[in-house]
XYZ file of N, CA, C and O in Angstrom:
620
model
N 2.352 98.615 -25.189
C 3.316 98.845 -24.139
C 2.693 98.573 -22.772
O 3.298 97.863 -21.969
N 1.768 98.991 -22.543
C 0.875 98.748 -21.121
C 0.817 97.159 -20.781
O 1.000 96.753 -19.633
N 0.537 96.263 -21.920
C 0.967 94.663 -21.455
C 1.742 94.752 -20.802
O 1.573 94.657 -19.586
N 3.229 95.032 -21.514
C 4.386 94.357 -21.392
C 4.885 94.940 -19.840
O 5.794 94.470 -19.156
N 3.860 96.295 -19.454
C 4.531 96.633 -18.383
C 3.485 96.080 -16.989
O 3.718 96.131 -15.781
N 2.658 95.719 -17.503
C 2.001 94.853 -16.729
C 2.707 93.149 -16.416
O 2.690 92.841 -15.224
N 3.211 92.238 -17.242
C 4.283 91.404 -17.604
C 5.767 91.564 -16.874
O 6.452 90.665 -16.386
N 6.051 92.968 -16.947
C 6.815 92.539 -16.240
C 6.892 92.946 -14.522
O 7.739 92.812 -13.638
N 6.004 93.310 -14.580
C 5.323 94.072 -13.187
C 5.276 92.302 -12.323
O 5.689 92.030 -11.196
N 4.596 91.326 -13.390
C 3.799 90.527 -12.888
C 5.008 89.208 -12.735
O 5.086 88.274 -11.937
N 5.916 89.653 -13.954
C 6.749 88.364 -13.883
C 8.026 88.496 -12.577
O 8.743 87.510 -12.407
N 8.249 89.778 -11.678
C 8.745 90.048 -11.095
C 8.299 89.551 -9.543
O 8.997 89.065 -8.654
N 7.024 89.830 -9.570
C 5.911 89.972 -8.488
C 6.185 89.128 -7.122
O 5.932 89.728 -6.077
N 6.631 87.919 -7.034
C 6.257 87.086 -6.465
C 7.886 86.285 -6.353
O 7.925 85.060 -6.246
N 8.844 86.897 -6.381
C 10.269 86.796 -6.256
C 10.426 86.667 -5.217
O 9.331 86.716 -4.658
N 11.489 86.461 -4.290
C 12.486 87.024 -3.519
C 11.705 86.570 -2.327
O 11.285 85.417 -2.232
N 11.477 87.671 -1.239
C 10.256 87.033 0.032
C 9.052 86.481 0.109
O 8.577 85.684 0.918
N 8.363 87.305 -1.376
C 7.079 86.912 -1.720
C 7.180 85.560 -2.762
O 6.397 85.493 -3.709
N 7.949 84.746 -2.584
C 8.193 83.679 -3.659
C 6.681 82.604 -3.193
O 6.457 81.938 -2.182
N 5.948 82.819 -4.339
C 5.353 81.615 -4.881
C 4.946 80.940 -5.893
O 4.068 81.289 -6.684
N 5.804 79.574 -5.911
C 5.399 79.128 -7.386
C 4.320 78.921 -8.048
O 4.227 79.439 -9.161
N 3.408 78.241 -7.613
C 2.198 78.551 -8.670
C 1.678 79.606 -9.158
O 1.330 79.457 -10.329
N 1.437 80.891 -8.605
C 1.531 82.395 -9.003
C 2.630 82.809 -9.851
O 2.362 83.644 -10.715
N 4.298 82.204 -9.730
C 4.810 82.459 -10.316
C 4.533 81.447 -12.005
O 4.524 82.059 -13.072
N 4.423 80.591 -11.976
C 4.179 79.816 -13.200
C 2.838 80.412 -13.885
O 2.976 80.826 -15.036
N 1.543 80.499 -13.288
C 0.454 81.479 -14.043
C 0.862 82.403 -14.694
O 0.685 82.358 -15.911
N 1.686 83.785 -13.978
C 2.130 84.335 -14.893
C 3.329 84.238 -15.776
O 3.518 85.163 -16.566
N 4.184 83.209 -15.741
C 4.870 83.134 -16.957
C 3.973 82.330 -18.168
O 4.399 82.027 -19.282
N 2.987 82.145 -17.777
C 2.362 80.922 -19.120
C 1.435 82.342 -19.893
O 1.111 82.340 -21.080
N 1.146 83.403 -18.984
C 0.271 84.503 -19.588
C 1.614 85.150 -20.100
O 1.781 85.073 -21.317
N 2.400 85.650 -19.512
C 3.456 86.084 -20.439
C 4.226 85.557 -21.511
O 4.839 86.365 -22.209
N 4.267 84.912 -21.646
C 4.301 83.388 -22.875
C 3.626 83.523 -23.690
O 3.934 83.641 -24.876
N 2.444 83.537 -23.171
C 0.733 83.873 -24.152
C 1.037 85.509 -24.871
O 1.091 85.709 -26.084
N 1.152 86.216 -24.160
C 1.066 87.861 -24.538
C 2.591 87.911 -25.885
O 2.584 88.416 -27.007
N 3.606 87.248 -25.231
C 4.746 87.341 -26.210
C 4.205 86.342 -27.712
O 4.452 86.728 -28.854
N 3.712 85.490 -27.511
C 3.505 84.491 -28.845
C 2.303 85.792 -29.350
O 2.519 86.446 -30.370
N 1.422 85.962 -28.740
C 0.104 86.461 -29.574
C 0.589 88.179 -29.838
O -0.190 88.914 -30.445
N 1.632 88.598 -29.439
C 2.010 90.178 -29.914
C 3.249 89.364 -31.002
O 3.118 90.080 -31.995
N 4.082 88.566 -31.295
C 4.206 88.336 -32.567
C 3.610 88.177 -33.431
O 3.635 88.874 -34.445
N 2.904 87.186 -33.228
C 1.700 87.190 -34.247
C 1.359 87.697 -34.870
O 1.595 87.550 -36.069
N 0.277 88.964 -34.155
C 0.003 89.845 -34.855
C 0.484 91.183 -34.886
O -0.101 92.070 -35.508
N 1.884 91.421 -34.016
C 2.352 92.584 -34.486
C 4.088 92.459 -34.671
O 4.807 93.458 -34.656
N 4.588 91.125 -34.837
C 5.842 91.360 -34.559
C 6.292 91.087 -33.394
O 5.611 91.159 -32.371
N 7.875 90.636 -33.459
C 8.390 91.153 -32.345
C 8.641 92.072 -31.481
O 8.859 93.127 -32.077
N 8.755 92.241 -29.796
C 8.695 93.429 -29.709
C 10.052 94.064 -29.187
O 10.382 94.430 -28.059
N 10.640 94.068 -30.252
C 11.915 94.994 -29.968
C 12.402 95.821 -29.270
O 11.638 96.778 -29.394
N 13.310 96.146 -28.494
C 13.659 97.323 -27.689
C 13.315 98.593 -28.403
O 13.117 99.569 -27.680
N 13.158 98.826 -30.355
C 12.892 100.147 -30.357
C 11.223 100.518 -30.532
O 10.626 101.510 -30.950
N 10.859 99.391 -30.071
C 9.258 99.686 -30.225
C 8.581 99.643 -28.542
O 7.384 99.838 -28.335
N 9.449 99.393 -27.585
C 9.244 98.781 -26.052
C 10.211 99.971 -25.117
O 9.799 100.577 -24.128
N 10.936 100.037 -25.446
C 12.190 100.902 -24.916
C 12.599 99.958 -23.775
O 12.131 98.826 -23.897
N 13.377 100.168 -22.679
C 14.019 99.930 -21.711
C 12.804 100.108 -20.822
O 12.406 99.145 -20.166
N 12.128 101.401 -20.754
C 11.357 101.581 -19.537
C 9.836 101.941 -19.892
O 9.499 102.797 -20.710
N 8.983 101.140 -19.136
C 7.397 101.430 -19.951
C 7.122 102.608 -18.856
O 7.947 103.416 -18.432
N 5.804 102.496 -18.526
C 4.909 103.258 -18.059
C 5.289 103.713 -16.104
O 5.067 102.905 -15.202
N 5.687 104.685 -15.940
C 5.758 104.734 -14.733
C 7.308 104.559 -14.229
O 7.831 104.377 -13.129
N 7.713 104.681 -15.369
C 9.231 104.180 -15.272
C 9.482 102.667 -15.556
O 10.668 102.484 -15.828
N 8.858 101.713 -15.574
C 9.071 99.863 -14.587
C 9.875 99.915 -16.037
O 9.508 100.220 -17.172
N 11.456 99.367 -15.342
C 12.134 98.626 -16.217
C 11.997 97.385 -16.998
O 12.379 96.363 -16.429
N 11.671 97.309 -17.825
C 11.323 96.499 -18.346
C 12.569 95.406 -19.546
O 12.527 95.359 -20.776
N 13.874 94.428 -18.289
C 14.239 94.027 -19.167
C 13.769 92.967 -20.087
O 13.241 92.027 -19.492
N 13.806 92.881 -21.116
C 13.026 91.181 -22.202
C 14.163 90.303 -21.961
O 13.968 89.250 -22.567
N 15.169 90.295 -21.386
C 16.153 88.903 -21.203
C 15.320 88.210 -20.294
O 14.918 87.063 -20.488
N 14.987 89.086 -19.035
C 14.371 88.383 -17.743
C 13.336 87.685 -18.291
O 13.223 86.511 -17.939
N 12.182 88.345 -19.439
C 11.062 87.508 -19.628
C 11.152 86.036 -20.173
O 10.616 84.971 -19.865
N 12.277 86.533 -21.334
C 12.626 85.387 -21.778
C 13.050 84.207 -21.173
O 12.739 83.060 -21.496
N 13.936 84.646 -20.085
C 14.321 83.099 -19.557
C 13.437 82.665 -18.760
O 13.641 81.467 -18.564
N 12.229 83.182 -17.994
C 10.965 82.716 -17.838
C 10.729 81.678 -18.479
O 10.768 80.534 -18.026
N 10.379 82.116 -19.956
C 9.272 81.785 -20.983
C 10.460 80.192 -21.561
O 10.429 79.723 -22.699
N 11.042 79.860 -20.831
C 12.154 78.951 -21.463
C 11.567 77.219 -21.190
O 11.849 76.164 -21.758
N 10.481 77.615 -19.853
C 10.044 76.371 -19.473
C 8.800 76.018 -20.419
O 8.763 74.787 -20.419
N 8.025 76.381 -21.021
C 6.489 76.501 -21.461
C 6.939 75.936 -23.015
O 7.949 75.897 -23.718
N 5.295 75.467 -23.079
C 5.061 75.212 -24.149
C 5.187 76.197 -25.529
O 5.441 75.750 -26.647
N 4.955 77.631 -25.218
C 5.258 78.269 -26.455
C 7.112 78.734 -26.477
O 7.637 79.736 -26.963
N 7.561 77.897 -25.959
C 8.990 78.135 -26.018
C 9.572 77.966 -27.448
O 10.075 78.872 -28.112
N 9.439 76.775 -27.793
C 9.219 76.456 -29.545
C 8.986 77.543 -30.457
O 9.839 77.882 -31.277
N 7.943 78.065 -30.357
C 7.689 79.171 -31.394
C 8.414 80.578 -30.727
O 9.014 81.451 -31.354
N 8.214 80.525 -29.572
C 9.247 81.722 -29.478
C 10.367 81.852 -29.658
O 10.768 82.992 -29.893
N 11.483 80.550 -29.615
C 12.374 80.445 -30.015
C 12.750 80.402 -31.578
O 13.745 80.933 -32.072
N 11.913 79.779 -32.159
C 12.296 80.035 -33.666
C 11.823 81.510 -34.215
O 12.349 81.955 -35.235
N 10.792 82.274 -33.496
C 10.727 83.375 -33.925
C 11.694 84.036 -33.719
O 12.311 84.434 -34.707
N 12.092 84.331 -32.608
C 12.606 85.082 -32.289
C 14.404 84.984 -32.792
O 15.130 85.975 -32.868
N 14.732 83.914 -33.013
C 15.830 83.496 -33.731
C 16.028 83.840 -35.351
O 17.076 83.509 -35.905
N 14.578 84.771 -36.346
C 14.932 85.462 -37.224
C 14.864 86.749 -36.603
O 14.701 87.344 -37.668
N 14.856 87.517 -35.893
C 15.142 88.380 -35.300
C 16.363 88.962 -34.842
O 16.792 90.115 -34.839
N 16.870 87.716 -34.407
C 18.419 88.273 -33.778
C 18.766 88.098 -35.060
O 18.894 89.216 -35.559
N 18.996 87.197 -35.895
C 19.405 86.853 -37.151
C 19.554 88.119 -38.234
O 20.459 88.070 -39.066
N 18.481 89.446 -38.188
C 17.932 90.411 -38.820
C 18.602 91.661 -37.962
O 18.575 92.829 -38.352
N 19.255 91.175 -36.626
C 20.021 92.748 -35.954
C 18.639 92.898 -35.591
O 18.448 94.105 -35.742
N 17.772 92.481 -35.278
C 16.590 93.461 -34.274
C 16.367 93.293 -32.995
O 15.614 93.952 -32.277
N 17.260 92.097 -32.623
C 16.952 91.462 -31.116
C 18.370 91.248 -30.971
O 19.179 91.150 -31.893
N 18.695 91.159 -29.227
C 20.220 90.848 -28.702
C 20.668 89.521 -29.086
O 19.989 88.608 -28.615
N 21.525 89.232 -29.735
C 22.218 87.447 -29.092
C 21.952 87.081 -27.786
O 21.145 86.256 -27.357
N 22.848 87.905 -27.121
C 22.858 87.454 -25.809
C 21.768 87.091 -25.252
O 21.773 86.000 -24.681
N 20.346 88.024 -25.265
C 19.104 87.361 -24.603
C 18.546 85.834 -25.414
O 18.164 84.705 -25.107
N 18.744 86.492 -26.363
C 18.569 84.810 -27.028
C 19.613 83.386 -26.893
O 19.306 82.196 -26.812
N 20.182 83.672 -26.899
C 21.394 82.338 -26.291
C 20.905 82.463 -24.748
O 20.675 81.323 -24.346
N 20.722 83.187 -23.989
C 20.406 82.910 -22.766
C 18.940 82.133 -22.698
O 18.746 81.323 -21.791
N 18.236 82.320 -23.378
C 16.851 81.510 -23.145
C 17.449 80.169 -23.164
O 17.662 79.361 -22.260
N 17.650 80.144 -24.351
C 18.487 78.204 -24.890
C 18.688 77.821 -24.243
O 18.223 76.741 -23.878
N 19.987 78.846 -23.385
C 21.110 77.799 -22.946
C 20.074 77.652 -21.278
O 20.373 76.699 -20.558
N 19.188 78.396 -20.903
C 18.171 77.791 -19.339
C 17.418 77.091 -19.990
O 16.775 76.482 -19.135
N 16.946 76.660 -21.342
C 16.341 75.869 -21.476
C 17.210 74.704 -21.496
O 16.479 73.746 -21.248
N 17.979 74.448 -21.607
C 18.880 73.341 -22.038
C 19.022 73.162 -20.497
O 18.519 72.122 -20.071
N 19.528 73.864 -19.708
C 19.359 73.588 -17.916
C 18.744 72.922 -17.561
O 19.059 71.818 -17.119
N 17.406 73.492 -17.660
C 15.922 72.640 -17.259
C 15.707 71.340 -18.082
O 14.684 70.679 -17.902
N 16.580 70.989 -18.913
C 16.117 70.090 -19.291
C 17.698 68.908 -19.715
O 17.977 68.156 -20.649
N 18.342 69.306 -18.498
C 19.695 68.542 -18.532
C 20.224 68.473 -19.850
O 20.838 67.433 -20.088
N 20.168 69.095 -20.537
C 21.259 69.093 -21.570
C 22.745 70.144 -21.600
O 23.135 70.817 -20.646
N 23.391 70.056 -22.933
C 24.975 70.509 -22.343
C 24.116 72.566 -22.978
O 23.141 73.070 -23.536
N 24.983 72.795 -22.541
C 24.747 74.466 -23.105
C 25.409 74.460 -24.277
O 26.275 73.694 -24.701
N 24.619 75.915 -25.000
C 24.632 75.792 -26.630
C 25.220 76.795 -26.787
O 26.212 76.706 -27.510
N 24.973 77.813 -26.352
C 25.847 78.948 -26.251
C 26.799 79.638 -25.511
O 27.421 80.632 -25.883
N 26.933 78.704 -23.782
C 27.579 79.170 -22.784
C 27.093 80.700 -21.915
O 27.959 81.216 -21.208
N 25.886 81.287 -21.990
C 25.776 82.441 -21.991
C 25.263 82.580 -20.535
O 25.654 83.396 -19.701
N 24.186 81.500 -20.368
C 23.420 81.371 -19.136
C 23.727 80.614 -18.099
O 23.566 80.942 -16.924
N 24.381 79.114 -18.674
C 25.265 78.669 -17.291
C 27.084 78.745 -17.387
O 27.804 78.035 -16.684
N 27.526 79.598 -18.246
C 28.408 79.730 -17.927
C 29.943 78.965 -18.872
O 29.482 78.089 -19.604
N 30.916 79.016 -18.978
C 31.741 77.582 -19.741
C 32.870 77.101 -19.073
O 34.029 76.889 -19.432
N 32.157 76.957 -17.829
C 33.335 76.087 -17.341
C 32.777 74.394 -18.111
O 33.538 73.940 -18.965
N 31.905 73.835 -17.877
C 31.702 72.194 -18.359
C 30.940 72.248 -19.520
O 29.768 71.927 -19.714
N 32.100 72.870 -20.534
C 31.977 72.593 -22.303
C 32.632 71.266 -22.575
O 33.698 70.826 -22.145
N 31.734 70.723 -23.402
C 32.038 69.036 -23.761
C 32.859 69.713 -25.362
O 34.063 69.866 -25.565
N 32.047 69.916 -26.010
C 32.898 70.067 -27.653
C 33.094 72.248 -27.418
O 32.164 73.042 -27.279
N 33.861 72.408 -27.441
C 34.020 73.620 -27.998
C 34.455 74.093 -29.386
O 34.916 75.208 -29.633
N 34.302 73.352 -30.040
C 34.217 74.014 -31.265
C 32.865 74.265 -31.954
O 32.601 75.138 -32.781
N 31.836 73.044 -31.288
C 30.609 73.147 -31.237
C 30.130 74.445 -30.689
O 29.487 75.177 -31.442
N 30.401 74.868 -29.287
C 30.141 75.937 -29.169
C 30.335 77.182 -29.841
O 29.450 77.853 -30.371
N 31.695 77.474 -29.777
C 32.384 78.214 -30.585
C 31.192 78.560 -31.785
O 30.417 79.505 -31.633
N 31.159 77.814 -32.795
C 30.030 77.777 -34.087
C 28.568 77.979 -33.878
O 27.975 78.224 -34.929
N 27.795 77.941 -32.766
C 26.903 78.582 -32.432
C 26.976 79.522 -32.042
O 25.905 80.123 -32.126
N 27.899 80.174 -31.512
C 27.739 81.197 -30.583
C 28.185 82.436 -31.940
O 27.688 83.558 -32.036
N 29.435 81.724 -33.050
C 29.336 82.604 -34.128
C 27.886 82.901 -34.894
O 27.285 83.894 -35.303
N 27.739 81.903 -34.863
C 26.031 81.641 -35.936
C 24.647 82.631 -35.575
O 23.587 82.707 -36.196
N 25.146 83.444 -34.167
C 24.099 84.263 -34.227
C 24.727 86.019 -34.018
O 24.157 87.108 -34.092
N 26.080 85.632 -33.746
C 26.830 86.795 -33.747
C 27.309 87.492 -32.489
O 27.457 88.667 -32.151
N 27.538 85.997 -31.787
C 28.055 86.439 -30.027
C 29.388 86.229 -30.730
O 29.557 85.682 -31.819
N 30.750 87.007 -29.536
C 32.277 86.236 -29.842
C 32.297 84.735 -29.828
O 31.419 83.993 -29.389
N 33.573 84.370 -30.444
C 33.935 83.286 -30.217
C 33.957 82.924 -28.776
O 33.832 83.706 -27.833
N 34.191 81.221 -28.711
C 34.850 81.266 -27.193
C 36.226 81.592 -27.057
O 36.428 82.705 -26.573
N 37.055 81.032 -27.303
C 38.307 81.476 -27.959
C 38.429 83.320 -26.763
O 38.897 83.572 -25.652
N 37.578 84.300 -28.045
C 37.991 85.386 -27.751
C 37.465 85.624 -26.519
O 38.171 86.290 -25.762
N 35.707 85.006 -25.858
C 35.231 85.459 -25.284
C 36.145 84.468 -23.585
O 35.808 84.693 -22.422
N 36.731 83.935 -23.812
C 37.894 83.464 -22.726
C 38.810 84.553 -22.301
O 38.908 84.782 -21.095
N 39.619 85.381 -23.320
C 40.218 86.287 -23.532
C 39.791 87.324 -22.922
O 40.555 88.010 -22.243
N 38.713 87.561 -23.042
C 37.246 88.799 -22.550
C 37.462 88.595 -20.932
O 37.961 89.467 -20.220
N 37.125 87.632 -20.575
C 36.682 87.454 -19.104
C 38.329 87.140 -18.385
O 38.408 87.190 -17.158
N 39.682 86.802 -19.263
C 40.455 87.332 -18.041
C 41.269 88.080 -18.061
O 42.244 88.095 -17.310
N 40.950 89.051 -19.165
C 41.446 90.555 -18.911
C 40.360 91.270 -17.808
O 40.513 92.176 -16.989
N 39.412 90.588 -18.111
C 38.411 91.556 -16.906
C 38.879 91.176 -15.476
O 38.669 91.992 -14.578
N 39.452 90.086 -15.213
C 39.355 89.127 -14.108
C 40.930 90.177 -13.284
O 41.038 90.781 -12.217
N 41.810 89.958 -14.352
C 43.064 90.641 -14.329
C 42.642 92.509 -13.962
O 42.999 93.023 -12.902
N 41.913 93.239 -14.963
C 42.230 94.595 -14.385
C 41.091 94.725 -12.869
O 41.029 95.875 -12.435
N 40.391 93.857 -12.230
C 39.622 94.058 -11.630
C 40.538 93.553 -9.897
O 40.527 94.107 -8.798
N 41.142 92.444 -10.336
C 42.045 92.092 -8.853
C 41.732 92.883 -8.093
O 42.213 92.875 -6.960
């Protein structure tokens, strides 16, 4: 637990006023590193082994790390790991379709799940639709439905 709250201490760090990228890229490639080498050898690290909040309180969400970790080389293995995971109910969809779909950003392709940029410019939706079942997000269909009843009681 003390990594991860160091991680996200670190992946936060250098945001907002204090923005700098090369500091910011060091530590996503060590947090990259810490997430591949704590699967490894211990698993994923799940919200019930991590909780919400480590040491000192620091919130510690794993969506944020993840979409970090979307640019790097251990993206690959984190992604297929972590994809029997959600698969098993131990990890969110949602954080996982969100890595994808910023990886697919960064790397000009269409989104796979709609989660991270959004669905207004879906090319096939039925394509979507079938991924987004395949790990156990709503349909689009319903999740259209979702966002304008929200849109509607919120006016």
């Amino acid at each position: 637990m003390d990594s991860f709250c160091i991680a996200f201490v670190c992946d936060q760090a250098f945001l907002g006023d204090n923005f700098y990228s090369n500091l910011i890229m060091l530590n996503d490639r060590k947090n990259a590193y810490l997430l591949k080498w704590t699967t490894k050898n211990y698993g994923y690290p799940w919200l019930k082994q991590i909780w919400a909040f480590g040491n000192e309180e620091i919130f510690m969400p794993m969506g944020n790390l993840l979409l970090h970790l979307s640019d790097y080389e251990d993206f690959i293995y984190v992604n297929e790991t972590l994809l029997e995971y959600v698969k098993s109910g131990d990890w969110t969809p949602e954080d996982y379709a969100g890595m994808i779909d910023r990886n697919n950003l960064n790397n000009n392709l269409a989104p796979t799940y709609t989660v991270y940029q959004g669905h207004d410019d879906i090319r096939d939706s039925v394509k979507v639709d079938a991924a987004r079942k395949s790990i156990g997000l709503p349909g689009f269909i319903h999740l259209r439905q979702f966002t304008k009843d929200f849109f509607k009681k919120n006016k």
